Amino acid sequence: MTATTSRRQFIGNAALLGGSLLLPDVLMAAVKKEPRYRIAVCDWMILKRQKLGAFQLTKDIGADGVEVDMGGLGNRPTFDSKLSDPAVVKQFLDTSRDLNVAISSIAMSGFYAQSFAERPEYEKMVQDCIDTMVAMKVKIAFLPLGVTGDLVKRPELKPVIIQRLKTVAVQAEKAGVVIGLETALPAAEEVQLLDEVGSPAIKSYFNFSNALQAGRNLIDELKTLGAKRICQIHCTDTDGVWLQNNTRINMKEVKKTLDKMRWSGWLVIERSRGANDPRNVKKNFSANAAYLKTIFQ
C-alpha cells in the first residue's frame, strides 16, 4: 500500500511538472514580470540604422528596446538590408540578448518617402520584411503610408491601398506576424479602413504626431481605435520640445486612457528632439525615455 501510494504521488507530481513545462511562456512571464508598457527608440532616428551599435546606444539612452529599420528603398526593388544574412541576424540577436535590449519591431521607414500604393514591387518588399521578422523573432512591423500615401490628401488611393493590404495580410497571417499601419486618417476613418481590410494581421501603428498636427483630440483618437486595433505606438510629437515640455500632450491622461483600454505594449520614441540641441542624440532621447518611464513604469 505504501509503495503504491508513493508511486502514485510520484506520477502525479511528475504530471504536474510536465504540465508546467508545457507552459514556458506563462512561467517565464511570471518570472520576468515585464512592465505593461515598455519604451523603445527608432534606430534610424538615433543615427544607428541597422548597426549593432544601436543596442549599446539604446541601453545608454535608458530605453528597453529598439525598433530596427529595414533600410532605405530609393529605386531599388527592395530594401537596402543586411538582415537577409543569417550571420548578421545572429549578431543582432546575440547583441540584443547580451545587452538585454529587446527588438520591439521591424520598420519599413522607406515607405515614408516611397509609395506603398504605387511601387510595383511592394509584395517583395513586405515579404522581405516578414522574412526578417521571422528570422529575428519579432512580431510587429511598422508600415507608414507616408507623404505619397497620405489618404487625407489623396483619397483616390484608398481602393488600391486596401487591396494591397489584403494581399500582404495573407503573407503576414501565414507567418504569424502583424503589420502596423500608420495613416494620416482620423481614427474613425482608419477604423473603417482596417475593417475593410478585414485581417487580424493588419492593425494600427498609432502616431501621436499625426493626430496632434491635424488638431485632433489625442485621447478621443485612442478611444475610437480601441486597444485591439492598436499594435504599437510612436509616442512622440514633431521636433521642437522634449515630451516633458510638450503642452499639447497630457501624458498622464494618455496613460490613464491606455490603462482603461487595457492596452499594453511598446511606446516607441521617434522624434520630440529639443530645438536648442537637435543633433545631440543621447541627450534628447535619454530625456524623453526617462520622462516616459516616470509616467508609464
CSV table of C-alpha atoms in Angstrom, one decimal:
chain,number,residue,atom,x,y,z
A,1,MET,CA,0.0,0.0,0.0
A,2,THR,CA,2.8,2.4,0.9
A,3,ALA,CA,4.8,1.6,-2.2
A,4,THR,CA,1.7,2.0,-4.4
A,5,THR,CA,0.8,5.3,-2.8
A,6,SER,CA,4.3,6.6,-3.2
A,7,ARG,CA,4.3,5.6,-6.8
A,8,ARG,CA,1.0,7.4,-7.5
A,9,GLN,CA,2.3,10.5,-5.7
A,10,PHE,CA,5.4,10.4,-7.8
A,11,ILE,CA,3.4,10.0,-11.1
A,12,GLY,CA,1.1,12.8,-10.0
A,13,ASN,CA,3.9,15.2,-9.2
A,14,ALA,CA,5.7,14.3,-12.5
A,15,ALA,CA,2.5,15.0,-14.4
A,16,LEU,CA,2.2,18.4,-12.7
A,17,LEU,CA,5.8,19.2,-13.5
A,18,GLY,CA,5.3,18.0,-17.1
A,19,GLY,CA,2.3,20.2,-17.4
A,20,SER,CA,4.2,23.2,-16.2
A,21,LEU,CA,6.9,22.5,-18.8
A,22,LEU,CA,4.3,22.8,-21.5
A,23,LEU,CA,3.6,26.4,-20.4
A,24,PRO,CA,7.1,28.1,-20.7
A,25,ASP,CA,5.6,31.4,-21.8
A,26,VAL,CA,3.4,31.7,-18.8
A,27,LEU,CA,6.1,30.7,-16.4
A,28,MET,CA,8.7,33.0,-18.0
A,29,ALA,CA,6.2,35.9,-17.8
A,30,ALA,CA,5.7,35.3,-14.1
A,31,VAL,CA,9.4,35.2,-13.5
A,32,LYS,CA,10.3,38.2,-15.7
A,33,LYS,CA,7.4,40.4,-14.7
A,34,GLU,CA,7.8,42.6,-17.7
A,35,PRO,CA,6.2,46.0,-17.3
A,36,ARG,CA,2.9,46.7,-19.0
A,37,TYR,CA,4.5,49.4,-21.0
A,38,ARG,CA,8.0,49.3,-22.5
A,39,ILE,CA,9.9,52.1,-24.0
A,40,ALA,CA,11.9,51.9,-27.3
A,41,VAL,CA,13.7,54.2,-29.8
A,42,CYS,CA,14.0,54.0,-33.6
A,43,ASP,CA,17.4,53.0,-34.8
A,44,TRP,CA,17.3,55.4,-37.8
A,45,MET,CA,16.4,58.3,-35.6
A,46,ILE,CA,19.3,57.7,-33.2
A,47,LEU,CA,21.5,57.5,-36.3
A,48,LYS,CA,22.3,53.8,-36.0
A,49,ARG,CA,20.2,52.3,-38.8
A,50,GLN,CA,20.9,48.6,-39.0
A,51,LYS,CA,24.0,49.0,-36.9
A,52,LEU,CA,24.9,46.8,-33.9
A,53,GLY,CA,25.9,50.0,-32.0
A,54,ALA,CA,22.2,50.8,-31.8
A,55,PHE,CA,21.8,48.3,-29.0
A,56,GLN,CA,24.5,49.9,-26.8
A,57,LEU,CA,23.3,53.4,-27.5
A,58,THR,CA,19.7,52.3,-26.7
A,59,LYS,CA,21.0,50.9,-23.4
A,60,ASP,CA,22.9,54.2,-22.7
A,61,ILE,CA,19.8,56.2,-23.5
A,62,GLY,CA,17.9,54.1,-20.9
A,63,ALA,CA,15.3,52.6,-23.2
A,64,ASP,CA,14.1,49.0,-23.1
A,65,GLY,CA,14.3,48.2,-26.8
A,66,VAL,CA,15.0,49.4,-30.3
A,67,GLU,CA,12.9,49.5,-33.5
A,68,VAL,CA,15.2,48.1,-36.2
A,69,ASP,CA,14.7,49.5,-39.7
A,70,MET,CA,14.8,47.5,-42.9
A,71,GLY,CA,16.9,50.2,-44.6
A,72,GLY,CA,16.4,52.6,-47.5
A,73,LEU,CA,14.4,52.0,-50.7
A,74,GLY,CA,15.2,54.6,-53.3
A,75,ASN,CA,14.8,53.0,-56.7
A,76,ARG,CA,15.8,49.5,-55.5
A,77,PRO,CA,13.5,46.5,-56.0
A,78,THR,CA,13.5,46.1,-52.2
A,79,PHE,CA,15.1,47.4,-49.0
A,80,ASP,CA,18.8,48.0,-48.7
A,81,SER,CA,19.0,45.5,-45.8
A,82,LYS,CA,21.8,43.5,-44.3
A,83,LEU,CA,19.3,41.4,-42.3
A,84,SER,CA,18.8,38.8,-45.1
A,85,ASP,CA,22.1,37.4,-44.0
A,86,PRO,CA,21.7,34.8,-41.2
A,87,ALA,CA,25.1,35.6,-39.8
A,88,VAL,CA,24.1,39.3,-39.4
A,89,VAL,CA,20.8,38.3,-37.8
A,90,LYS,CA,22.7,36.1,-35.3
A,91,GLN,CA,24.9,39.1,-34.4
A,92,PHE,CA,21.9,41.2,-33.8
A,93,LEU,CA,20.1,38.6,-31.7
A,94,ASP,CA,23.3,37.9,-29.7
A,95,THR,CA,23.9,41.6,-29.0
A,96,SER,CA,20.2,42.1,-28.1
A,97,ARG,CA,20.4,39.2,-25.6
A,98,ASP,CA,23.8,40.2,-24.2
A,99,LEU,CA,22.8,43.8,-23.5
A,100,ASN,CA,19.3,43.0,-22.5
A,101,VAL,CA,17.9,45.4,-25.1
A,102,ALA,CA,14.9,43.9,-27.0
A,103,ILE,CA,13.9,44.4,-30.6
A,104,SER,CA,10.5,46.0,-30.3
A,105,SER,CA,9.6,45.9,-34.0
A,106,ILE,CA,11.0,45.9,-37.6
A,107,ALA,CA,10.3,49.2,-39.5
A,108,MET,CA,9.8,49.8,-43.2
A,109,SER,CA,10.6,53.5,-42.9
A,110,GLY,CA,11.4,53.6,-46.6
A,111,PHE,CA,7.7,53.9,-47.2
A,112,TYR,CA,7.7,57.4,-45.7
A,113,ALA,CA,9.0,58.7,-49.0
A,114,GLN,CA,8.2,55.8,-51.4
A,115,SER,CA,4.6,54.9,-52.4
A,116,PHE,CA,3.2,51.7,-51.0
A,117,ALA,CA,0.2,52.3,-53.3
A,118,GLU,CA,2.3,52.8,-56.5
A,119,ARG,CA,5.5,50.7,-56.2
A,120,PRO,CA,5.1,47.6,-58.3
A,121,GLU,CA,7.5,45.5,-56.1
A,122,TYR,CA,5.5,46.1,-52.8
A,123,GLU,CA,4.9,42.4,-52.3
A,124,LYS,CA,8.6,41.5,-52.3
A,125,MET,CA,9.4,44.5,-50.1
A,126,VAL,CA,6.9,43.4,-47.4
A,127,GLN,CA,7.8,39.7,-47.8
A,128,ASP,CA,11.4,40.6,-47.2
A,129,CYS,CA,10.4,42.4,-44.0
A,130,ILE,CA,8.2,39.5,-42.9
A,131,ASP,CA,11.1,37.1,-43.5
A,132,THR,CA,13.3,39.3,-41.4
A,133,MET,CA,10.7,39.4,-38.6
A,134,VAL,CA,10.5,35.6,-38.6
A,135,ALA,CA,14.3,35.3,-38.5
A,136,MET,CA,14.6,37.8,-35.7
A,137,LYS,CA,11.6,36.5,-33.7
A,138,VAL,CA,9.8,39.9,-33.9
A,139,LYS,CA,6.0,40.0,-34.1
A,140,ILE,CA,5.3,43.6,-35.2
A,141,ALA,CA,6.3,45.6,-38.3
A,142,PHE,CA,5.9,49.3,-39.0
A,143,LEU,CA,4.5,50.4,-42.3
A,144,PRO,CA,3.9,54.1,-42.8
A,145,LEU,CA,1.9,55.3,-45.8
A,146,GLY,CA,4.0,58.5,-45.7
A,147,VAL,CA,3.7,61.6,-47.8
A,148,THR,CA,2.9,59.8,-51.1
A,149,GLY,CA,0.2,57.7,-49.5
A,150,ASP,CA,-1.5,60.4,-47.4
A,151,LEU,CA,-5.1,59.3,-47.7
A,152,VAL,CA,-6.4,62.7,-46.4
A,153,LYS,CA,-4.7,64.5,-49.4
A,154,ARG,CA,-5.0,61.6,-51.8
A,155,PRO,CA,-8.3,59.7,-51.0
A,156,GLU,CA,-8.3,58.2,-54.5
A,157,LEU,CA,-5.5,55.8,-53.4
A,158,LYS,CA,-7.7,54.2,-50.8
A,159,PRO,CA,-9.0,51.3,-53.0
A,160,VAL,CA,-5.6,50.2,-54.2
A,161,ILE,CA,-4.1,50.5,-50.7
A,162,ILE,CA,-6.9,48.4,-49.3
A,163,GLN,CA,-6.3,45.8,-52.0
A,164,ARG,CA,-2.6,45.8,-51.4
A,165,LEU,CA,-3.0,45.5,-47.6
A,166,LYS,CA,-5.3,42.5,-48.2
A,167,THR,CA,-2.5,40.9,-50.3
A,168,VAL,CA,0.2,41.4,-47.7
A,169,ALA,CA,-2.2,40.4,-44.9
A,170,VAL,CA,-2.2,36.9,-46.4
A,171,GLN,CA,1.6,36.9,-46.2
A,172,ALA,CA,1.6,38.2,-42.6
A,173,GLU,CA,-1.1,35.7,-41.4
A,174,LYS,CA,1.0,32.8,-42.8
A,175,ALA,CA,4.0,34.0,-40.8
A,176,GLY,CA,2.0,34.8,-37.7
A,177,VAL,CA,3.1,38.4,-37.6
A,178,VAL,CA,1.3,41.8,-37.6
A,179,ILE,CA,1.8,44.7,-39.9
A,180,GLY,CA,1.3,48.0,-38.1
A,181,LEU,CA,-0.1,50.7,-40.4
A,182,GLU,CA,0.4,54.4,-39.9
A,183,THR,CA,-2.0,56.7,-41.8
A,184,ALA,CA,-2.9,60.3,-41.7
A,185,LEU,CA,-6.6,59.5,-41.4
A,186,PRO,CA,-8.8,60.5,-38.4
A,187,ALA,CA,-9.3,57.5,-36.1
A,188,ALA,CA,-12.9,56.8,-37.2
A,189,GLU,CA,-11.8,56.6,-40.9
A,190,GLU,CA,-8.8,54.4,-40.0
A,191,VAL,CA,-11.2,52.0,-38.3
A,192,GLN,CA,-13.2,51.8,-41.5
A,193,LEU,CA,-10.1,51.1,-43.5
A,194,LEU,CA,-8.9,48.4,-41.1
A,195,ASP,CA,-12.4,46.9,-41.2
A,196,GLU,CA,-12.4,46.8,-45.0
A,197,VAL,CA,-9.0,45.1,-45.0
A,198,GLY,CA,-10.5,42.6,-42.5
A,199,SER,CA,-7.4,40.9,-41.3
A,200,PRO,CA,-6.0,40.4,-37.8
A,201,ALA,CA,-2.6,40.8,-39.3
A,202,ILE,CA,-3.2,44.4,-40.2
A,203,LYS,CA,-3.5,46.8,-37.3
A,204,SER,CA,-2.9,50.5,-36.5
A,205,TYR,CA,0.6,51.7,-35.6
A,206,PHE,CA,-0.7,54.9,-33.9
A,207,ASN,CA,1.5,58.0,-34.1
A,208,PHE,CA,0.6,60.8,-31.6
A,209,SER,CA,2.1,63.4,-34.0
A,210,ASN,CA,-0.4,62.8,-36.8
A,211,ALA,CA,-3.4,63.5,-34.5
A,212,LEU,CA,-1.7,66.5,-32.9
A,213,GLN,CA,-0.6,68.1,-36.2
A,214,ALA,CA,-4.2,67.8,-37.5
A,215,GLY,CA,-5.6,69.3,-34.4
A,216,ARG,CA,-7.5,66.2,-33.4
A,217,ASN,CA,-8.1,65.2,-29.7
A,218,LEU,CA,-5.4,62.6,-28.9
A,219,ILE,CA,-7.4,60.9,-26.2
A,220,ASP,CA,-10.5,60.6,-28.4
A,221,GLU,CA,-8.5,59.1,-31.2
A,222,LEU,CA,-7.1,56.4,-28.9
A,223,LYS,CA,-10.5,55.5,-27.6
A,224,THR,CA,-12.0,55.4,-31.1
A,225,LEU,CA,-9.3,53.0,-32.4
A,226,GLY,CA,-9.5,50.8,-29.3
A,227,ALA,CA,-7.0,48.5,-27.7
A,228,LYS,CA,-7.5,45.6,-30.1
A,229,ARG,CA,-6.7,47.7,-33.2
A,230,ILE,CA,-3.5,49.3,-31.9
A,231,CYS,CA,-0.5,47.1,-32.2
A,232,GLN,CA,2.2,49.7,-31.3
A,233,ILE,CA,2.5,53.4,-30.7
A,234,HIS,CA,5.0,56.1,-31.8
A,235,CYS,CA,4.8,58.0,-28.6
A,236,THR,CA,6.2,61.4,-29.8
A,237,ASP,CA,5.3,64.6,-31.4
A,238,THR,CA,7.2,66.7,-34.0
A,239,ASP,CA,10.6,68.0,-33.0
A,240,GLY,CA,10.9,71.2,-31.1
A,241,VAL,CA,10.5,70.4,-27.4
A,242,TRP,CA,11.0,67.3,-25.3
A,243,LEU,CA,7.9,65.3,-24.3
A,244,GLN,CA,8.1,66.6,-20.7
A,245,ASN,CA,7.8,70.2,-22.0
A,246,ASN,CA,5.1,69.5,-24.7
A,247,THR,CA,2.0,71.3,-23.6
A,248,ARG,CA,-0.2,69.6,-26.2
A,249,ILE,CA,0.3,66.1,-24.8
A,250,ASN,CA,-1.1,65.3,-21.3
A,251,MET,CA,0.9,62.1,-20.9
A,252,LYS,CA,-0.7,61.2,-17.6
A,253,GLU,CA,-4.1,61.3,-19.2
A,254,VAL,CA,-2.7,59.2,-22.1
A,255,LYS,CA,-1.6,56.6,-19.6
A,256,LYS,CA,-4.9,56.7,-17.8
A,257,THR,CA,-6.7,56.2,-21.1
A,258,LEU,CA,-4.5,53.3,-22.2
A,259,ASP,CA,-4.9,51.7,-18.7
A,260,LYS,CA,-8.7,51.9,-19.0
A,261,MET,CA,-8.5,50.4,-22.5
A,262,ARG,CA,-6.3,47.6,-21.1
A,263,TRP,CA,-3.8,48.2,-23.8
A,264,SER,CA,-0.2,47.1,-23.2
A,265,GLY,CA,2.9,47.2,-25.5
A,266,TRP,CA,5.8,49.2,-26.8
A,267,LEU,CA,5.8,53.0,-26.7
A,268,VAL,CA,8.4,54.0,-29.4
A,269,ILE,CA,10.2,57.3,-29.3
A,270,GLU,CA,10.6,58.7,-32.9
A,271,ARG,CA,11.1,62.4,-32.5
A,272,SER,CA,10.4,65.2,-29.9
A,273,ARG,CA,14.0,66.4,-30.0
A,274,GLY,CA,14.8,69.8,-28.4
A,275,ALA,CA,15.2,72.7,-30.8
A,276,ASN,CA,18.3,74.0,-28.9
A,277,ASP,CA,20.4,70.9,-29.5
A,278,PRO,CA,18.6,68.7,-32.1
A,279,ARG,CA,21.7,66.7,-33.1
A,280,ASN,CA,22.5,65.5,-29.6
A,281,VAL,CA,21.0,62.1,-29.9
A,282,LYS,CA,21.9,60.8,-26.4
A,283,LYS,CA,20.7,64.0,-24.7
A,284,ASN,CA,17.3,64.2,-26.5
A,285,PHE,CA,16.4,60.5,-26.4
A,286,SER,CA,17.6,60.0,-22.8
A,287,ALA,CA,15.4,62.9,-21.7
A,288,ASN,CA,12.3,61.5,-23.5
A,289,ALA,CA,12.9,57.9,-22.4
A,290,ALA,CA,13.4,58.9,-18.7
A,291,TYR,CA,10.2,61.0,-18.8
A,292,LEU,CA,8.1,58.3,-20.3
A,293,LYS,CA,9.4,55.8,-17.7
A,294,THR,CA,8.3,58.1,-14.9
A,295,ILE,CA,4.8,58.1,-16.4
A,296,PHE,CA,4.4,54.6,-17.7
A,297,GLN,CA,6.7,52.5,-15.5
